[in-house]
mmCIF file of C-alpha atoms in Angstrom:
data_model
loop_
_atom_site.group_PDB
_atom_site.id
_atom_site.type_symbol
_atom_site.label_atom_id
_atom_site.label_comp_id
_atom_site.label_asym_id
_atom_site.label_seq_id
_atom_site.Cartn_x
_atom_site.Cartn_y
_atom_site.Cartn_z
ATOM 1 C CA UNK A 1 11.899 18.981 -4.358
ATOM 2 C CA UNK A 2 15.188 17.176 -4.002
ATOM 3 C CA UNK A 3 16.575 15.641 -7.143
ATOM 4 C CA UNK A 4 16.080 12.001 -6.023
ATOM 5 C CA UNK A 5 12.544 12.578 -5.200
ATOM 6 C CA UNK A 6 12.044 14.060 -8.784
ATOM 7 C CA UNK A 7 13.661 11.310 -10.399
ATOM 8 C CA UNK A 8 11.433 8.870 -8.456
ATOM 9 C CA UNK A 9 8.379 10.757 -9.447
ATOM 10 C CA UNK A 10 9.314 10.701 -13.085
ATOM 11 C CA UNK A 11 10.012 7.092 -12.912
ATOM 12 C CA UNK A 12 6.812 6.363 -11.229
ATOM 13 C CA UNK A 13 4.873 8.162 -13.680
ATOM 14 C CA UNK A 14 6.295 6.307 -16.591
ATOM 15 C CA UNK A 15 5.623 3.106 -14.968
ATOM 16 C CA UNK A 16 1.997 3.917 -14.243
ATOM 17 C CA UNK A 17 1.351 4.078 -17.942
ATOM 18 C CA UNK A 18 1.866 0.243 -18.182
ATOM 19 C CA UNK A 19 0.379 -0.793 -14.770
ATOM 20 C CA UNK A 20 -2.138 0.025 -12.078
ATOM 21 C CA UNK A 21 -0.285 1.418 -9.166
ATOM 22 C CA UNK A 22 -1.170 0.425 -5.630
ATOM 23 C CA UNK A 23 -4.190 -1.665 -6.211
ATOM 24 C CA UNK A 24 -3.927 -4.793 -4.095
ATOM 25 C CA UNK A 25 -0.026 -4.489 -4.031
ATOM 26 C CA UNK A 26 2.223 -4.859 -1.176
ATOM 27 C CA UNK A 27 2.892 -1.798 0.879
ATOM 28 C CA UNK A 28 6.392 -0.540 1.255
ATOM 29 C CA UNK A 29 6.662 -2.355 4.561
ATOM 30 C CA UNK A 30 3.395 -4.240 5.123
ATOM 31 C CA UNK A 31 1.845 -7.248 3.635
ATOM 32 C CA UNK A 32 -1.482 -7.649 2.175
ATOM 33 C CA UNK A 33 -3.219 -11.141 2.779
ATOM 34 C CA UNK A 34 -6.555 -12.646 2.704
ATOM 35 C CA UNK A 35 -8.775 -12.986 5.700
ATOM 36 C CA UNK A 36 -12.168 -14.938 5.723
ATOM 37 C CA UNK A 37 -15.148 -13.636 7.712
ATOM 38 C CA UNK A 38 -17.722 -10.962 7.324
ATOM 39 C CA UNK A 39 -15.149 -8.877 5.230
ATOM 40 C CA UNK A 40 -16.433 -10.896 2.197
ATOM 41 C CA UNK A 41 -12.958 -11.670 0.888
ATOM 42 C CA UNK A 42 -11.614 -7.876 1.582
ATOM 43 C CA UNK A 43 -7.902 -7.740 2.123
ATOM 44 C CA UNK A 44 -6.494 -6.805 5.469
ATOM 45 C CA UNK A 45 -2.916 -5.604 5.813
ATOM 46 C CA UNK A 46 -0.235 -6.250 8.225
ATOM 47 C CA UNK A 47 2.941 -4.454 9.160
ATOM 48 C CA UNK A 48 6.527 -5.252 10.257
ATOM 49 C CA UNK A 49 7.919 -4.781 13.663
ATOM 50 C CA UNK A 50 7.490 -0.893 13.770
ATOM 51 C CA UNK A 51 4.217 0.871 14.145
ATOM 52 C CA UNK A 52 2.363 1.530 10.692
ATOM 53 C CA UNK A 53 2.145 5.260 9.702
ATOM 54 C CA UNK A 54 -0.212 6.921 7.314
ATOM 55 C CA UNK A 55 0.011 10.582 6.326
ATOM 56 C CA UNK A 56 -3.394 11.691 5.272
ATOM 57 C CA UNK A 57 -5.004 14.589 3.486
ATOM 58 C CA UNK A 58 -2.385 14.669 0.778
ATOM 59 C CA UNK A 59 -3.135 17.135 -2.049
ATOM 60 C CA UNK A 60 0.320 17.464 -3.725
ATOM 61 C CA UNK A 61 2.754 14.971 -5.312
ATOM 62 C CA UNK A 62 5.674 16.690 -3.530
ATOM 63 C CA UNK A 63 4.009 16.023 -0.056
ATOM 64 C CA UNK A 64 3.334 12.475 -0.999
ATOM 65 C CA UNK A 65 6.952 11.867 -1.916
ATOM 66 C CA UNK A 66 8.193 13.449 1.209
ATOM 67 C CA UNK A 67 6.121 11.305 3.187
ATOM 68 C CA UNK A 68 7.032 8.116 1.353
ATOM 69 C CA UNK A 69 10.837 8.980 1.370
ATOM 70 C CA UNK A 70 10.708 9.703 5.090
ATOM 71 C CA UNK A 71 9.306 6.129 5.739
ATOM 72 C CA UNK A 72 5.495 6.385 5.855
ATOM 73 C CA UNK A 73 3.841 3.115 5.107
ATOM 74 C CA UNK A 74 0.742 4.838 3.311
ATOM 75 C CA UNK A 75 -0.708 8.079 2.220
ATOM 76 C CA UNK A 76 -4.295 9.110 2.153
ATOM 77 C CA UNK A 77 -6.270 11.160 -0.408
ATOM 78 C CA UNK A 78 -9.607 12.659 0.632
ATOM 79 C CA UNK A 79 -12.463 12.362 -1.753
ATOM 80 C CA UNK A 80 -15.177 14.042 0.480
ATOM 81 C CA UNK A 81 -16.134 17.307 -1.363
ATOM 82 C CA UNK A 82 -16.844 19.045 1.867
ATOM 83 C CA UNK A 83 -13.280 18.470 3.291
ATOM 84 C CA UNK A 84 -10.712 21.218 3.398
ATOM 85 C CA UNK A 85 -8.285 18.538 2.078
ATOM 86 C CA UNK A 86 -10.458 17.423 -0.869
ATOM 87 C CA UNK A 87 -8.425 16.001 -3.672
ATOM 88 C CA UNK A 88 -10.267 15.998 -7.041
ATOM 89 C CA UNK A 89 -10.025 12.578 -8.719
ATOM 90 C CA UNK A 90 -8.013 13.921 -11.739
ATOM 91 C CA UNK A 91 -5.415 15.424 -9.313
ATOM 92 C CA UNK A 92 -5.471 12.242 -7.364
ATOM 93 C CA UNK A 93 -4.723 10.110 -10.515
ATOM 94 C CA UNK A 94 -1.769 12.423 -11.220
ATOM 95 C CA UNK A 95 -0.463 11.966 -7.717
ATOM 96 C CA UNK A 96 -0.801 8.087 -7.854
ATOM 97 C CA UNK A 97 1.003 8.099 -11.240
ATOM 98 C CA UNK A 98 3.761 9.837 -9.823
ATOM 99 C CA UNK A 99 4.527 7.637 -6.939
ATOM 100 C CA UNK A 100 7.106 4.804 -6.831
ATOM 101 C CA UNK A 101 5.726 1.353 -7.486
ATOM 102 C CA UNK A 102 4.094 -0.528 -4.655
ATOM 103 C CA UNK A 103 3.077 2.568 -2.573
ATOM 104 C CA UNK A 104 -0.045 1.999 -0.369
ATOM 105 C CA UNK A 105 -2.616 4.757 -1.297
ATOM 106 C CA UNK A 106 -5.978 5.056 0.498
ATOM 107 C CA UNK A 107 -8.954 6.926 -0.651
ATOM 108 C CA UNK A 108 -11.047 8.486 2.028
ATOM 109 C CA UNK A 109 -14.762 8.517 1.464
ATOM 110 C CA UNK A 110 -17.685 9.844 3.449
ATOM 111 C CA UNK A 111 -21.165 8.073 2.915
ATOM 112 C CA UNK A 112 -20.326 7.576 -0.892
ATOM 113 C CA UNK A 113 -22.194 5.196 -2.875
ATOM 114 C CA UNK A 114 -20.562 1.892 -3.949
ATOM 115 C CA UNK A 115 -20.854 3.038 -7.640
ATOM 116 C CA UNK A 116 -18.937 6.229 -6.839
ATOM 117 C CA UNK A 117 -16.293 4.422 -4.915
ATOM 118 C CA UNK A 118 -15.688 1.987 -7.711
ATOM 119 C CA UNK A 119 -15.496 4.700 -10.369
ATOM 120 C CA UNK A 120 -12.952 6.682 -8.264
ATOM 121 C CA UNK A 121 -10.833 3.575 -7.826
ATOM 122 C CA UNK A 122 -10.871 3.124 -11.613
ATOM 123 C CA UNK A 123 -9.950 6.740 -12.392
ATOM 124 C CA UNK A 124 -7.299 7.148 -9.803
ATOM 125 C CA UNK A 125 -5.602 3.812 -9.262
ATOM 126 C CA UNK A 126 -5.835 3.990 -5.455
ATOM 127 C CA UNK A 127 -5.110 0.837 -3.606
ATOM 128 C CA UNK A 128 -7.287 1.020 -0.406
ATOM 129 C CA UNK A 129 -10.549 2.418 0.945
ATOM 130 C CA UNK A 130 -11.033 4.346 4.096
ATOM 131 C CA UNK A 131 -14.677 4.697 5.252
ATOM 132 C CA UNK A 132 -15.054 7.878 7.355
ATOM 133 C CA UNK A 133 -18.857 8.488 7.426
ATOM 134 C CA UNK A 134 -19.984 6.002 10.081
ATOM 135 C CA UNK A 135 -21.202 3.655 7.274
ATOM 136 C CA UNK A 136 -22.736 0.423 8.290
ATOM 137 C CA UNK A 137 -20.584 -2.694 8.684
ATOM 138 C CA UNK A 138 -22.251 -4.311 5.534
ATOM 139 C CA UNK A 139 -20.814 -1.492 3.114
ATOM 140 C CA UNK A 140 -17.320 -2.582 4.146
ATOM 141 C CA UNK A 141 -17.828 -6.125 2.822
ATOM 142 C CA UNK A 142 -16.863 -7.445 -0.686
ATOM 143 C CA UNK A 143 -13.849 -5.142 -1.577
ATOM 144 C CA UNK A 144 -10.782 -6.686 -2.987
ATOM 145 C CA UNK A 145 -8.626 -3.901 -1.463
ATOM 146 C CA UNK A 146 -7.507 -3.081 2.082
ATOM 147 C CA UNK A 147 -10.272 -1.250 3.964
ATOM 148 C CA UNK A 148 -10.046 0.956 6.868
ATOM 149 C CA UNK A 149 -13.186 1.769 9.005
ATOM 150 C CA UNK A 150 -13.051 5.202 10.944
ATOM 151 C CA UNK A 151 -14.788 4.848 14.303
ATOM 152 C CA UNK A 152 -15.519 8.197 16.413
ATOM 153 C CA UNK A 153 -14.800 7.689 20.005
ATOM 154 C CA UNK A 154 -17.763 8.852 21.865
ATOM 155 C CA UNK A 155 -18.437 6.171 24.495
ATOM 156 C CA UNK A 156 -16.454 3.127 25.587
ATOM 157 C CA UNK A 157 -19.177 0.353 24.712
ATOM 158 C CA UNK A 158 -19.279 1.385 21.002
ATOM 159 C CA UNK A 159 -15.492 1.528 20.659
ATOM 160 C CA UNK A 160 -15.152 -1.891 22.132
ATOM 161 C CA UNK A 161 -18.000 -3.194 20.025
ATOM 162 C CA UNK A 162 -16.350 -1.770 16.827
ATOM 163 C CA UNK A 163 -13.047 -3.367 17.583
ATOM 164 C CA UNK A 164 -14.457 -6.666 18.410
ATOM 165 C CA UNK A 165 -16.508 -7.058 15.230
ATOM 166 C CA UNK A 166 -13.833 -5.992 12.795
ATOM 167 C CA UNK A 167 -13.518 -8.633 10.101
ATOM 168 C CA UNK A 168 -11.505 -8.012 6.996
ATOM 169 C CA UNK A 169 -10.738 -4.506 7.716
ATOM 170 C CA UNK A 170 -8.924 -2.305 10.256
ATOM 171 C CA UNK A 171 -10.498 0.102 12.685
ATOM 172 C CA UNK A 172 -9.277 3.556 12.951
ATOM 173 C CA UNK A 173 -10.235 5.510 16.014
ATOM 174 C CA UNK A 174 -10.829 9.191 15.722
ATOM 175 C CA UNK A 175 -12.276 12.110 17.723
ATOM 176 C CA UNK A 176 -15.999 11.876 18.280
ATOM 177 C CA UNK A 177 -16.723 14.927 15.887
ATOM 178 C CA UNK A 178 -15.230 13.011 13.119
ATOM 179 C CA UNK A 179 -12.080 13.271 10.915
ATOM 180 C CA UNK A 180 -10.092 16.395 10.308
ATOM 181 C CA UNK A 181 -11.091 18.084 13.638
ATOM 182 C CA UNK A 182 -7.363 18.022 14.827
ATOM 183 C CA UNK A 183 -8.642 17.106 18.220
ATOM 184 C CA UNK A 184 -7.700 14.262 20.501
ATOM 185 C CA UNK A 185 -10.400 11.907 21.533
ATOM 186 C CA UNK A 186 -11.146 11.341 25.254
ATOM 187 C CA UNK A 187 -8.397 9.103 26.495
ATOM 188 C CA UNK A 188 -10.621 7.890 29.477
ATOM 189 C CA UNK A 189 -13.042 6.228 27.091
ATOM 190 C CA UNK A 190 -10.242 3.790 25.765
ATOM 191 C CA UNK A 191 -8.426 3.230 29.115
ATOM 192 C CA UNK A 192 -7.439 -0.462 29.252
ATOM 193 C CA UNK A 193 -8.892 -1.290 25.851
ATOM 194 C CA UNK A 194 -6.378 -3.377 23.734
ATOM 195 C CA UNK A 195 -5.596 -1.192 20.783
ATOM 196 C CA UNK A 196 -2.839 -3.468 19.281
ATOM 197 C CA UNK A 197 -4.939 -4.159 16.094
ATOM 198 C CA UNK A 198 -6.219 -0.508 15.792
ATOM 199 C CA UNK A 199 -5.046 2.585 14.132
ATOM 200 C CA UNK A 200 -5.178 5.774 16.314
ATOM 201 C CA UNK A 201 -5.812 9.296 14.785
ATOM 202 C CA UNK A 202 -7.129 12.576 15.861
ATOM 203 C CA UNK A 203 -4.918 15.471 16.952
ATOM 204 C CA UNK A 204 -1.639 13.509 16.446
ATOM 205 C CA UNK A 205 1.410 15.772 15.981
ATOM 206 C CA UNK A 206 5.246 15.296 16.054
ATOM 207 C CA UNK A 207 5.025 16.590 19.551
ATOM 208 C CA UNK A 208 2.695 13.889 20.949
ATOM 209 C CA UNK A 209 2.797 10.832 18.585
ATOM 210 C CA UNK A 210 5.583 9.049 20.500
ATOM 211 C CA UNK A 211 3.761 9.319 23.860
ATOM 212 C CA UNK A 212 0.535 8.108 22.355
ATOM 213 C CA UNK A 213 2.373 5.024 20.856
ATOM 214 C CA UNK A 214 4.147 4.319 24.124
ATOM 215 C CA UNK A 215 0.856 4.595 26.103
ATOM 216 C CA UNK A 216 -1.537 2.650 23.791
ATOM 217 C CA UNK A 217 0.743 0.456 21.773
ATOM 218 C CA UNK A 218 -1.452 0.797 18.677
ATOM 219 C CA UNK A 219 -1.049 -1.141 15.302
ATOM 220 C CA UNK A 220 -0.733 2.201 13.550
ATOM 221 C CA UNK A 221 -1.095 5.956 13.624
ATOM 222 C CA UNK A 222 -2.569 8.466 11.240
ATOM 223 C CA UNK A 223 -2.328 12.305 10.833
ATOM 224 C CA UNK A 224 -3.330 14.947 8.477
ATOM 225 C CA UNK A 225 -3.520 18.319 10.147
ATOM 226 C CA UNK A 226 -0.806 17.641 12.644
ATOM 227 C CA UNK A 227 1.954 17.877 9.745
ATOM 228 C CA UNK A 228 0.508 20.809 7.831
ATOM 229 C CA UNK A 229 1.164 24.645 7.310
ATOM 230 C CA UNK A 230 -2.457 25.115 6.420
ATOM 231 C CA UNK A 231 -5.214 22.472 5.492
ATOM 232 C CA UNK A 232 -4.027 20.419 2.452
ATOM 233 C CA UNK A 233 -0.520 21.935 2.359
ATOM 234 C CA UNK A 234 1.948 19.788 4.298
ATOM 235 C CA UNK A 235 4.957 20.898 6.086
ATOM 236 C CA UNK A 236 8.017 18.737 5.005
ATOM 237 C CA UNK A 237 9.974 19.199 8.144
ATOM 238 C CA UNK A 238 6.762 18.164 10.224
ATOM 239 C CA UNK A 239 6.183 15.099 8.167
ATOM 240 C CA UNK A 240 9.796 13.805 8.718
ATOM 241 C CA UNK A 241 9.689 14.595 12.337
ATOM 242 C CA UNK A 242 6.336 12.950 12.785
ATOM 243 C CA UNK A 243 7.406 9.671 11.140
ATOM 244 C CA UNK A 244 10.792 9.628 12.807
ATOM 245 C CA UNK A 245 9.088 9.960 16.203
ATOM 246 C CA UNK A 246 6.451 7.381 15.496
ATOM 247 C CA UNK A 247 8.999 4.780 14.121
ATOM 248 C CA UNK A 248 11.479 5.232 17.094
ATOM 249 C CA UNK A 249 8.878 5.273 19.879
ATOM 250 C CA UNK A 250 9.886 2.817 22.453
#
């Protein structure tokens, strides 16, 4: 790990002992603000001029620091035990404690109970929730944190409906088989659909992310497997390349 990243990790760990990191804070480049509606007071997040980028499936502090140093707007920690990128809460807490102040950290949950999510937030200090189990809209309401709702792309009508009904959270479009597949969704199903308020995921890599951004003009992009050596272990050079190409896509 480069010396400057190590120093930042140490500084972040010290600061974490006196504050909760990431909960309801500003992102490094985005702004959190309130929005009324069916979100029940949940926070929705905005970004600057460039596309918002999240590196998901983080399992190690060094990978999180590389992502943030390279310009990522957020990272994701997966709390689904069945995932190859599962991050135990105690390890997640260590990662969050080692990050610089103000980083935006999302926890990924699959059909978890509200009680379980609340306990995980308290144990780890994560600052956002990503629902990735096709949970009903009602379960997305009432959170005082930024919320992402993953929507599998299986047919055009359900995608359009999910985007239209989004209130107080952001929609993330993924492959129809669910997250972590490493597959692109069928582009024909979103042809002509306005994705300017949507996060696009599923099979994104340094090699294709710029083309996806130019084609769909999404609000944000999200990747996990596209920047890995193996599930859960990121490749620093691919992280840097992915973020650079996403941020400079014309």
